[in-house]
Amino acid sequence: MWRKVLAPVLAGLAIAATIAGVFLNWYGGRHGWHFKWPQLFGGQGITGSDANLLTGMFFPFLIASLIAVAAIALRSASLMTVAGLLVLGFTILWMARQYQTAHSLTVGPGGMSWPVLGPLLGGIGLLAAAMMYAAARHVEHMRAAHGGGGEVRHGPWSRMRRRGEGEGEQGREAA
């Protein structure tokens, strides 16, 4: 039950961290959306030219956020995983290209700024939400397999209860 409530909350916080991080300073006074995402796939690294919202890092994060919102609506672990992998993939790819240019991945003065951690943690949060959705679905399937009622009990105590053991004197006499 708690997974069904906590997963969308965590996903919403992860989406917010991802999108908000793009509008803050990532490196050298440049915001995340100033870095062109198509340059991540080229060999020349990250150049100094500014991008707009659709050619900057905002666009892939917007697409991932829309996928995450659809995953929340559909309670889909697989869609949430895709969204998390998109966010993490683009963030880590940007960090790799930044390393090629600056030869450093330090966070702080002279390196990357703290807002880069927003999309990084956002991607991890989306993957955690996907795991919660998958766990909730697993529990639902287990409940359906065990007659649909009550808690799912595992281990030796559930076997003893099914055989009539552990119910006091009456259970011992019946066995």
Backbone as a printed PyTorch tensor [residue, N CA C, xyz], in Angstrom:
tensor([[[  0.8140,  -1.1970,   0.0000],
         [  0.0000,   0.0000,   0.0000],
         [  0.8550,   1.2570,   0.0000]],

        [[  1.8660,   1.2770,   0.8690],
         [  2.6880,   2.4760,   0.9780],
         [  3.4920,   2.7030,  -0.2880]],

        [[  3.8020,   1.6260,  -1.0310],
         [  4.5510,   1.7910,  -2.2800],
         [  3.7300,   2.5510,  -3.3170]],

        [[  2.4230,   2.3170,  -3.3160],
         [  1.5550,   2.9950,  -4.2800],
         [  1.4520,   4.4850,  -4.0080]],

        [[  1.6710,   4.8970,  -2.7750],
         [  1.6260,   6.3150,  -2.4160],
         [  3.0050,   6.9530,  -2.5330]],

        [[  4.0160,   6.2460,  -2.0820],
         [  5.3630,   6.8100,  -2.0510],
         [  5.9930,   6.8990,  -3.4430]],

        [[  5.7100,   5.9520,  -4.3140],
         [  6.3200,   5.9470,  -5.6520],
         [  5.9660,   7.1940,  -6.4630]],

        [[  4.6940,   7.6040,  -6.5610],
         [  4.4150,   8.8160,  -7.3240],
         [  4.9680,  10.0780,  -6.6710]],

        [[  5.0210,  10.0980,  -5.3390],
         [  5.5920,  11.2610,  -4.6490],
         [  7.0850,  11.3630,  -4.9640]],

        [[  7.7830,  10.2410,  -4.8680],
         [  9.2090,  10.2230,  -5.1790],
         [  9.4500,  10.5850,  -6.6390]],

        [[  8.6200,  10.0630,  -7.5270],
         [  8.7660,  10.3890,  -8.9510],
         [  8.5240,  11.8760,  -9.1980]],

        [[  7.5410,  12.4570,  -8.5440],
         [  7.2860,  13.8890,  -8.7000],
         [  8.4480,  14.7360,  -8.2110]],

        [[  9.0260,  14.3590,  -7.0800],
         [ 10.2020,  15.0780,  -6.5770],
         [ 11.3920,  14.9180,  -7.5210]],

        [[ 11.5490,  13.7450,  -8.0850],
         [ 12.6440,  13.5050,  -9.0240],
         [ 12.4680,  14.3210, -10.3010]],

        [[ 11.2410,  14.4030, -10.7830],
         [ 10.9640,  15.2180, -11.9720],
         [ 11.2650,  16.6830, -11.6770]],

        [[ 10.8340,  17.1520, -10.5210],
         [ 11.0800,  18.5490, -10.1460],
         [ 12.5710,  18.8360, -10.0310]],

        [[ 13.3270,  17.9320,  -9.4270],
         [ 14.7770,  18.1240,  -9.2990],
         [ 15.4520,  18.1360, -10.6560]],

        [[ 14.9890,  17.2920, -11.5510],
         [ 15.5720,  17.2220, -12.8880],
         [ 15.3200,  18.5050, -13.6650]],

        [[ 14.0770,  18.9460, -13.7070],
         [ 13.7360,  20.1410, -14.4830],
         [ 14.3270,  21.3920, -13.8430]],

        [[ 14.2560,  21.5050, -12.5280],
         [ 14.7970,  22.7000, -11.8660],
         [ 16.3060,  22.7780, -12.0320]],

        [[ 16.9890,  21.6480, -12.0300],
         [ 18.4340,  21.6390, -12.1740],
         [ 18.9100,  22.1990, -13.5010]],

        [[ 18.1090,  22.0600, -14.5310],
         [ 18.4890,  22.5470, -15.8570],
         [ 18.5550,  24.0690, -15.8940]],

        [[ 17.7780,  24.7320, -15.0600],
         [ 17.7170,  26.1900, -15.0850],
         [ 18.7030,  26.8530, -14.1210]],

        [[ 19.6020,  26.0610, -13.5590],
         [ 20.6100,  26.5940, -12.6490],
         [ 21.9990,  26.4360, -13.2650]],

        [[ 22.9680,  27.0910, -12.6670],
         [ 24.3420,  27.0990, -13.1550],
         [ 24.9640,  25.7070, -13.0510]],

        [[ 25.4030,  25.1420, -14.1940],
         [ 26.0420,  23.8400, -14.1900],
         [ 27.5560,  23.9540, -14.1910]],

        [[ 28.0620,  24.7950, -15.0760],
         [ 29.5130,  24.8940, -15.2030],
         [ 29.8740,  26.2310, -15.8440]],

        [[ 30.7980,  26.9260, -15.2390],
         [ 31.3260,  28.1570, -15.8270],
         [ 30.2860,  29.2490, -16.0340]],

        [[ 29.3010,  29.3450, -15.1640],
         [ 28.2680,  30.3630, -15.2960],
         [ 27.2030,  30.0380, -16.3360]],

        [[ 27.2480,  28.8530, -16.9080],
         [ 26.2540,  28.4450, -17.9200],
         [ 25.2320,  27.5130, -17.2860]],

        [[ 23.9830,  27.7950, -17.5810],
         [ 22.8930,  26.9530, -17.0950],
         [ 22.8480,  25.6600, -17.9060]],

        [[ 22.1700,  24.6630, -17.3630],
         [ 22.0840,  23.3800, -18.0400],
         [ 21.4500,  23.4500, -19.4130]],

        [[ 20.4970,  24.3270, -19.5900],
         [ 19.8430,  24.3830, -20.8890],
         [ 20.6910,  25.1290, -21.9180]],

        [[ 21.8250,  25.6940, -21.5260],
         [ 22.7300,  26.3390, -22.4750],
         [ 23.6230,  25.3350, -23.2000]],

        [[ 23.6950,  24.1140, -22.7060],
         [ 24.5190,  23.0850, -23.3360],
         [ 23.6720,  22.3290, -24.3470]],

        [[ 24.1600,  22.2320, -25.5780],
         [ 23.3980,  21.5610, -26.6300],
         [ 23.4980,  20.0470, -26.4640]],

        [[ 22.3590,  19.4030, -26.4100],
         [ 22.3670,  17.9590, -26.2490],
         [ 22.8660,  17.2280, -27.4780]],

        [[ 22.6880,  17.7220, -28.7260],
         [ 23.2670,  16.9890, -29.8580],
         [ 24.7980,  16.9360, -29.8130]],

        [[ 25.4340,  17.9050, -29.1400],
         [ 26.8860,  17.8980, -29.0530],
         [ 27.4050,  16.7800, -28.1510]],

        [[ 26.5420,  16.2160, -27.3410],
         [ 26.9550,  15.1140, -26.4850],
         [ 27.3370,  13.8870, -27.3020]],

        [[ 26.8040,  13.7780, -28.4990],
         [ 27.0440,  12.6150, -29.3420],
         [ 28.1330,  12.8530, -30.3740]],

        [[ 28.6960,  14.0620, -30.4290],
         [ 29.7740,  14.3860, -31.3530],
         [ 31.1260,  14.2120, -30.7010]],

        [[ 32.1600,  14.3430, -31.4920],
         [ 33.5020,  14.1480, -30.9850],
         [ 34.1730,  15.4030, -30.4710]],

        [[ 33.6160,  16.5640, -30.7500],
         [ 34.2950,  17.8030, -30.3730],
         [ 34.0290,  18.2300, -28.9380]],

        [[ 33.2250,  17.5420, -28.1840],
         [ 32.9560,  17.9040, -26.7960],
         [ 31.9240,  19.0170, -26.6970]],

        [[ 31.9270,  19.7040, -25.5750],
         [ 30.9450,  20.7520, -25.3170],
         [ 31.5530,  22.0800, -25.7330]],

        [[ 30.9010,  22.7600, -26.6540],
         [ 31.4160,  24.0360, -27.1470],
         [ 30.8160,  25.1810, -26.3550]],

        [[ 31.2860,  26.3610, -26.6310],
         [ 30.8400,  27.5380, -25.9000],
         [ 29.5780,  28.1750, -26.4210]],

        [[ 28.9840,  27.6370, -27.4730],
         [ 27.7900,  28.2670, -28.0320],
         [ 26.5790,  27.9870, -27.1560]],

        [[ 25.7130,  28.9830, -27.0550],
         [ 24.4980,  28.8270, -26.2580],
         [ 23.4260,  28.1150, -27.0660]],

        [[ 22.5760,  27.4340, -26.3720],
         [ 21.4690,  26.7180, -26.9940],
         [ 20.1650,  27.3360, -26.5250]],

        [[ 19.0880,  26.9890, -27.1990],
         [ 17.7720,  27.3790, -26.7080],
         [ 17.1580,  26.1900, -25.9830]],

        [[ 15.9120,  26.3130, -25.5580],
         [ 15.3090,  25.2470, -24.7580],
         [ 15.1950,  23.9250, -25.5120]],

        [[ 14.9270,  23.9760, -26.8160],
         [ 14.7330,  22.7330, -27.5600],
         [ 16.0410,  22.0820, -27.9930]],

        [[ 17.1140,  22.8470, -28.0850],
         [ 18.3930,  22.2420, -28.4390],
         [ 19.2870,  22.0630, -27.2210]],

        [[ 18.8610,  22.5870, -26.0800],
         [ 19.6400,  22.4480, -24.8540],
         [ 19.2460,  21.2010, -24.0880]],

        [[ 19.8500,  21.0210, -22.9340],
         [ 19.6120,  19.8420, -22.1070],
         [ 18.1870,  19.8030, -21.5470]],

        [[ 17.4630,  20.9130, -21.6340],
         [ 16.0790,  20.9310, -21.1650],
         [ 15.2160,  19.9510, -21.9590]],

        [[ 15.4260,  19.8610, -23.2600],
         [ 14.5610,  19.0600, -24.1200],
         [ 14.5740,  17.5690, -23.7560]],

        [[ 15.7430,  16.9100, -23.6460],
         [ 15.6790,  15.4820, -23.2680],
         [ 15.1140,  15.2630, -21.8610]],

        [[ 15.3520,  16.2350, -20.9730],
         [ 14.7960,  16.0950, -19.6290],
         [ 13.2890,  16.3230, -19.6400]],

        [[ 12.8080,  17.1850, -20.5160],
         [ 11.3630,  17.3770, -20.6650],
         [ 10.7150,  16.1030, -21.1870]],

        [[ 11.3230,  15.4750, -22.1850],
         [ 10.7910,  14.2200, -22.7290],
         [ 10.7680,  13.1460, -21.6350]],

        [[ 11.8530,  13.0400, -20.8730],
         [ 11.9050,  12.0540, -19.7900],
         [ 10.8480,  12.3550, -18.7280]],

        [[ 10.6240,  13.6330, -18.4490],
         [  9.6140,  14.0100, -17.4570],
         [  8.2110,  13.6620, -17.9430]],

        [[  7.9430,  13.8630, -19.2120],
         [  6.6380,  13.4970, -19.7660],
         [  6.4230,  11.9850, -19.7150]],

        [[  7.4820,  11.2310, -19.9800],
         [  7.3930,   9.7730, -19.8650],
         [  7.1350,   9.3820, -18.4130]],

        [[  7.7870,  10.0660, -17.4800],
         [  7.5850,   9.7720, -16.0550],
         [  6.1610,  10.1000, -15.6170]],

        [[  5.6070,  11.1950, -16.1210],
         [  4.2190,  11.5470, -15.7880],
         [  3.2710,  10.4810, -16.3350]],

        [[  3.5320,  10.0020, -17.5500],
         [  2.7180,   8.9190, -18.1040],
         [  2.8720,   7.6480, -17.2600]],

        [[  4.0780,   7.3990, -16.7660],
         [  4.3120,   6.2260, -15.9160],
         [  3.5500,   6.3430, -14.6000]],

        [[  3.4660,   7.5600, -14.0560],
         [  2.6940,   7.7570, -12.8270],
         [  1.2170,   7.4900, -13.0950]],

        [[  0.7100,   8.0050, -14.2050],
         [ -0.7010,   7.8190, -14.5370],
         [ -1.0330,   6.3520, -14.7830]],

        [[ -0.1170,   5.6240, -15.4130],
         [ -0.3580,   4.2200, -15.7470],
         [  0.1860,   3.2490, -14.7010]],

        [[  0.8930,   3.7830, -13.7020],
         [  1.5690,   2.9690, -12.6840],
         [  2.4700,   1.9330, -13.3420]],

        [[  3.2750,   2.4140, -14.2830],
         [  4.1170,   1.5390, -15.0850],
         [  5.5630,   1.6190, -14.6290]],

        [[  6.0770,   0.5060, -14.1700],
         [  7.4790,   0.4480, -13.7530],
         [  8.4070,   0.5440, -14.9550]],

        [[  8.0030,  -0.0440, -16.0750],
         [  8.8840,  -0.0240, -17.2490],
         [  9.0090,   1.3860, -17.8280]],

        [[  7.9170,   2.1260, -17.9030],
         [  8.0120,   3.5120, -18.3850],
         [  8.8270,   4.3770, -17.4270]],

        [[  8.6700,   4.1530, -16.1350],
         [  9.4380,   4.9100, -15.1540],
         [ 10.9220,   4.5870, -15.2760]],

        [[ 11.2400,   3.3440, -15.5690],
         [ 12.6350,   2.9570, -15.7790],
         [ 13.2130,   3.6520, -17.0010]],

        [[ 12.4340,   3.7100, -18.0750],
         [ 12.8950,   4.4090, -19.2840],
         [ 13.1680,   5.8780, -18.9780]],

        [[ 12.2730,   6.5170, -18.2370],
         [ 12.4680,   7.9290, -17.8800],
         [ 13.7230,   8.1120, -17.0340]],

        [[ 13.9200,   7.2570, -16.0610],
         [ 15.1070,   7.3520, -15.2140],
         [ 16.3910,   7.1270, -15.9820]],

        [[ 16.3720,   6.1700, -16.8880],
         [ 17.5700,   5.9010, -17.6910],
         [ 17.8650,   7.0400, -18.6600]],

        [[ 16.8280,   7.6730, -19.1930],
         [ 17.0450,   8.8390, -20.0570],
         [ 17.7150,   9.9770, -19.2930]],

        [[ 17.1950,  10.2810, -18.1180],
         [ 17.7610,  11.3680, -17.3150],
         [ 19.1990,  11.0420, -16.9210]],

        [[ 19.4080,   9.8400, -16.4100],
         [ 20.7640,   9.4540, -16.0040],
         [ 21.7110,   9.3870, -17.2050]],

        [[ 21.2230,   8.8650, -18.3130],
         [ 22.0570,   8.7470, -19.5050],
         [ 22.5460,  10.0960, -20.0080]],

        [[ 21.6370,  11.0500, -20.1420],
         [ 22.0360,  12.3660, -20.6390],
         [ 22.9100,  13.1070, -19.6300]],

        [[ 22.6230,  12.9500, -18.3510],
         [ 23.4430,  13.6240, -17.3330],
         [ 24.8510,  13.0400, -17.3030]],

        [[ 24.9500,  11.7340, -17.3130],
         [ 26.2730,  11.1040, -17.2740],
         [ 27.0340,  11.3630, -18.5660]],

        [[ 26.3380,  11.3770, -19.6860],
         [ 27.0020,  11.7020, -20.9550],
         [ 27.5180,  13.1370, -20.9450]],

        [[ 26.7260,  14.0680, -20.3830],
         [ 27.2090,  15.4430, -20.2630],
         [ 28.4340,  15.4980, -19.3580]],

        [[ 28.4080,  14.7560, -18.2630],
         [ 29.5510,  14.7420, -17.3530],
         [ 30.7900,  14.1620, -18.0320]],

        [[ 30.6210,  13.1450, -18.8670],
         [ 31.7600,  12.5700, -19.5880],
         [ 32.3390,  13.5790, -20.5700]],

        [[ 31.4750,  14.2820, -21.2940],
         [ 31.9590,  15.3140, -22.2310],
         [ 32.6110,  16.4650, -21.4780]],

        [[ 32.0850,  16.8000, -20.3320],
         [ 32.6760,  17.8620, -19.5210],
         [ 34.0600,  17.4390, -19.0300]],

        [[ 34.1860,  16.1810, -18.6920],
         [ 35.4810,  15.6740, -18.2600],
         [ 36.5030,  15.7390, -19.3980]],

        [[ 36.0550,  15.4500, -20.6270],
         [ 36.9610,  15.5400, -21.7730],
         [ 37.4730,  16.9610, -21.9690]],

        [[ 36.6300,  17.9470, -21.6530],
         [ 37.0140,  19.3430, -21.8370],
         [ 37.8230,  19.8620, -20.6580]],

        [[ 37.3610,  19.6390, -19.4340],
         [ 37.9710,  20.2390, -18.2480],
         [ 38.9370,  19.3100, -17.5230]],

        [[ 38.9430,  18.0270, -17.8480],
         [ 39.7860,  17.0280, -17.1870],
         [ 39.5440,  16.9720, -15.6810]],

        [[ 38.2950,  17.2340, -15.2780],
         [ 37.9500,  17.1910, -13.8680],
         [ 36.4480,  17.0090, -13.7140]],

        [[ 36.0640,  16.2390, -12.7220],
         [ 34.6470,  16.0750, -12.4010],
         [ 34.3590,  16.5120, -10.9710]],

        [[ 35.1490,  17.4240, -10.4530],
         [ 34.9200,  17.9030,  -9.0950],
         [ 33.6990,  18.8030,  -9.0490]],

        [[ 32.9970,  18.7550,  -7.9310],
         [ 31.8470,  19.6180,  -7.7200],
         [ 32.2740,  20.6950,  -6.7360]],

        [[ 32.1290,  21.9260,  -7.1420],
         [ 32.5180,  23.0470,  -6.2880],
         [ 33.2730,  24.0840,  -7.0800]],

        [[ 34.0100,  24.9550,  -6.4070],
         [ 34.7520,  26.0120,  -7.0940],
         [ 35.7640,  25.4360,  -8.0950]],

        [[ 35.7430,  25.9580,  -9.3000],
         [ 36.6520,  25.4970, -10.3430],
         [ 36.1720,  24.2640, -11.0740]],

        [[ 35.0470,  23.7160, -10.6870],
         [ 34.5180,  22.5110, -11.3220],
         [ 33.0430,  22.6790, -11.6200]],

        [[ 32.3500,  21.5660, -11.6320],
         [ 30.9140,  21.5970, -11.8650],
         [ 30.2220,  22.2350, -10.6710]],

        [[ 29.0730,  22.8320, -10.9180],
         [ 28.2900,  23.4170,  -9.8320],
         [ 27.3500,  22.3650,  -9.2500]],

        [[ 26.8470,  22.6380,  -8.0590],
         [ 25.9730,  21.7110,  -7.3500],
         [ 24.6820,  21.3760,  -8.1010]],

        [[ 24.0850,  22.2750,  -8.8910],
         [ 22.8320,  21.9240,  -9.5660],
         [ 22.9320,  20.7550, -10.5400]],

        [[ 24.1320,  20.3550, -10.9350],
         [ 24.2690,  19.1740, -11.7880],
         [ 23.7720,  17.9320, -11.0450]],

        [[ 23.8550,  17.9730,  -9.7360],
         [ 23.4030,  16.8320,  -8.9550],
         [ 21.8850,  16.6750,  -8.9930]],

        [[ 21.1460,  17.7420,  -9.3340],
         [ 19.6820,  17.6520,  -9.4320],
         [ 19.2360,  16.6010, -10.4370]],

        [[ 19.6680,  16.7080, -11.7070],
         [ 19.2890,  15.6620, -12.6600],
         [ 19.8770,  14.2930, -12.3160]],

        [[ 21.0620,  14.2760, -11.7490],
         [ 21.6740,  13.0050, -11.3830],
         [ 20.8420,  12.3050, -10.3070]],

        [[ 20.4910,  13.0320,  -9.2640],
         [ 19.6440,  12.4620,  -8.2100],
         [ 18.2170,  12.2350,  -8.7030]],

        [[ 17.7530,  13.0860,  -9.6280],
         [ 16.4290,  12.8900, -10.2040],
         [ 16.3270,  11.5750, -10.9600]],

        [[ 17.3590,  11.2420, -11.7270],
         [ 17.3680,   9.9680, -12.4470],
         [ 17.3790,   8.7850, -11.4980]],

        [[ 18.1590,   8.8990, -10.4190],
         [ 18.1940,   7.8340,  -9.4180],
         [ 16.8340,   7.7160,  -8.7320]],

        [[ 16.1960,   8.8550,  -8.4600],
         [ 14.8640,   8.8400,  -7.8480],
         [ 13.8190,   8.1960,  -8.7470]],

        [[ 13.9130,   8.4510, -10.0500],
         [ 12.9730,   7.8230, -10.9830],
         [ 13.1770,   6.3100, -11.0240]],

        [[ 14.4190,   5.8690, -10.9740],
         [ 14.6660,   4.4270, -10.9410],
         [ 14.1730,   3.8050,  -9.6370]],

        [[ 14.3160,   4.5260,  -8.5290],
         [ 13.7970,   4.0310,  -7.2520],
         [ 12.2690,   3.9430,  -7.2880]],

        [[ 11.6170,   4.9290,  -7.8920],
         [ 10.1600,   4.8810,  -8.0340],
         [  9.7430,   3.7010,  -8.9110]],

        [[ 10.5200,   3.4160,  -9.9470],
         [ 10.2240,   2.2630, -10.8020],
         [ 10.3180,   0.9620, -10.0120]],

        [[ 11.3010,   0.8740,  -9.1330],
         [ 11.4260,  -0.3300,  -8.3030],
         [ 10.2460,  -0.4580,  -7.3450]],

        [[  9.7490,   0.6710,  -6.8330],
         [  8.5850,   0.6230,  -5.9390],
         [  7.3390,   0.1700,  -6.6900]],

        [[  7.1720,   0.6650,  -7.9180],
         [  6.0350,   0.2140,  -8.7260],
         [  6.1280,  -1.2820,  -9.0060]],

        [[  7.3260,  -1.7510,  -9.3230],
         [  7.5000,  -3.1800,  -9.5980],
         [  7.2350,  -4.0090,  -8.3440]],

        [[  7.6890,  -3.5410,  -7.1940],
         [  7.4550,  -4.2720,  -5.9410],
         [  5.9640,  -4.2940,  -5.6010]],

        [[  5.2730,  -3.1890,  -5.8050],
         [  3.8320,  -3.1440,  -5.5310],
         [  3.0750,  -4.1020,  -6.4460]],

        [[  3.4860,  -4.1600,  -7.6960],
         [  2.8320,  -5.0790,  -8.6310],
         [  3.0990,  -6.5320,  -8.2310]],

        [[  4.3220,  -6.8090,  -7.7570],
         [  4.6600,  -8.1600,  -7.3110],
         [  3.7970,  -8.5730,  -6.1190]],

        [[  3.6030,  -7.6690,  -5.1850],
         [  2.7740,  -7.9670,  -4.0130],
         [  1.3300,  -8.2080,  -4.4480]],

        [[  0.8310,  -7.4300,  -5.4070],
         [ -0.5330,  -7.6460,  -5.9090],
         [ -0.6710,  -9.0230,  -6.5400]],

        [[  0.3270,  -9.4380,  -7.3130],
         [  0.2750, -10.7640,  -7.9340],
         [  0.3430, -11.8700,  -6.8830]],

        [[  1.1460, -11.6570,  -5.8450],
         [  1.2360, -12.6630,  -4.7900],
         [ -0.0810, -12.7590,  -4.0290]],

        [[ -0.7180, -11.6400,  -3.7720],
         [ -2.0100, -11.6760,  -3.0820],
         [ -3.0520, -12.3850,  -3.9300]],

        [[ -3.0320, -12.1160,  -5.2280],
         [ -3.9930, -12.7810,  -6.1120],
         [ -3.7370, -14.2930,  -6.1540]],

        [[ -2.4730, -14.6790,  -6.1090],
         [ -2.1400, -16.0980,  -6.1510],
         [ -2.5130, -16.8140,  -4.8550]],

        [[ -2.5830, -16.0850,  -3.7450],
         [ -2.9070, -16.6800,  -2.4500],
         [ -4.3570, -16.4360,  -2.0520]],

        [[ -5.2290, -16.2720,  -2.9860],
         [ -6.6420, -16.1590,  -2.6800],
         [ -7.1520, -14.7450,  -2.5760]],

        [[ -6.3170, -13.7700,  -2.7480],
         [ -6.7640, -12.3840,  -2.8170],
         [ -7.0520, -11.7030,  -1.5010]],

        [[ -6.9390, -12.3660,  -0.3980],
         [ -7.2780, -11.6930,   0.8440],
         [ -6.1190, -11.6120,   1.8070]],

        [[ -6.1760, -10.6270,   2.6530],
         [ -5.2160, -10.4920,   3.7360],
         [ -3.7920, -10.2910,   3.2850]],

        [[ -2.9130, -10.5180,   4.2440],
         [ -1.4980, -10.3510,   3.9630],
         [ -0.9380, -11.6060,   3.3210]],

        [[  0.1040, -11.4220,   2.5450],
         [  0.8220, -12.5480,   1.9870],
         [  1.8260, -12.9950,   3.0360]],

        [[  1.7500, -14.2370,   3.4190],
         [  2.6580, -14.7430,   4.4470],
         [  3.6200, -15.7330,   3.8000]],

        [[  4.8810, -15.5480,   4.1200],
         [  5.9220, -16.4290,   3.5920],
         [  6.6480, -17.0710,   4.7620]],

        [[  7.3280, -18.1340,   4.5050],
         [  8.1580, -18.7510,   5.5210],
         [  7.4630, -19.9160,   6.2030]],

        [[  8.0730, -20.4520,   7.2540],
         [  7.5540, -21.6670,   7.9000],
         [  6.2250, -21.4430,   8.6130]],

        [[  5.9470, -20.2270,   9.0810],
         [  4.7060, -19.9950,   9.8160],
         [  3.4960, -20.1440,   8.9120]],

        [[  3.6120, -19.7640,   7.6490],
         [  2.4590, -19.9080,   6.7560],
         [  2.1980, -21.3800,   6.4580]],

        [[  3.2500, -22.1840,   6.3420],
         [  3.0550, -23.6210,   6.1080],
         [  2.4230, -24.2900,   7.3200]],

        [[  2.8380, -23.8810,   8.5000],
         [  2.2760, -24.4580,   9.7200],
         [  0.7910, -24.1170,   9.8300]],

        [[  0.4220, -22.9020,   9.4700],
         [ -0.9750, -22.4910,   9.5600],
         [ -1.8240, -23.2910,   8.5710]],

        [[ -1.2890, -23.5480,   7.3670],
         [ -2.0500, -24.2970,   6.3730],
         [ -2.2730, -25.7420,   6.8070]],

        [[ -1.3040, -26.3240,   7.5320],
         [ -1.4260, -27.7010,   7.9900],
         [ -2.2240, -27.8180,   9.2710]],

        [[ -2.5550, -26.6920,   9.8960],
         [ -3.3020, -26.7340,  11.1350],
         [ -2.4170, -26.7390,  12.3570]],

        [[ -1.1300, -26.5970,  12.1770],
         [ -0.2150, -26.5830,  13.3050],
         [ -0.1630, -25.1930,  13.8880]],

        [[  0.2390, -25.0930,  15.1150],
         [  0.4360, -23.7950,  15.7420],
         [ -0.8520, -23.1450,  16.2000]],

        [[ -1.9470, -23.9010,  16.2580],
         [ -3.2230, -23.3240,  16.6670],
         [ -3.6060, -23.8060,  18.0640]],

        [[ -2.6450, -24.1200,  18.8590],
         [ -2.9440, -24.5750,  20.2280],
         [ -3.1210, -26.0870,  20.2670]],

        [[ -3.8400, -26.5250,  21.2670],
         [ -4.0430, -27.9590,  21.4830],
         [ -4.8540, -28.5950,  20.3730]],

        [[ -5.8060, -27.8720,  19.8380],
         [ -6.6520, -28.4500,  18.7920],
         [ -5.8380, -28.7670,  17.5520]],

        [[ -4.8970, -27.9130,  17.2210],
         [ -4.0640, -28.1410,  16.0310],
         [ -3.1520, -29.3280,  16.2130]],

        [[ -2.6780, -29.5260,  17.4560],
         [ -1.7650, -30.6480,  17.6980],
         [ -2.5120, -31.9800,  17.6550]],

        [[ -3.7480, -31.9810,  18.1590],
         [ -4.5120, -33.2250,  18.1460],
         [ -4.9140, -33.6110,  16.7350]],

        [[ -5.1820, -32.6000,  15.8810],
         [ -5.6060, -32.8920,  14.5210],
         [ -4.4510, -33.4180,  13.6800]],

        [[ -3.2320, -33.0560,  14.0430],
         [ -2.0650, -33.4640,  13.2550],
         [ -1.6790, -34.8290,  13.6150]]])
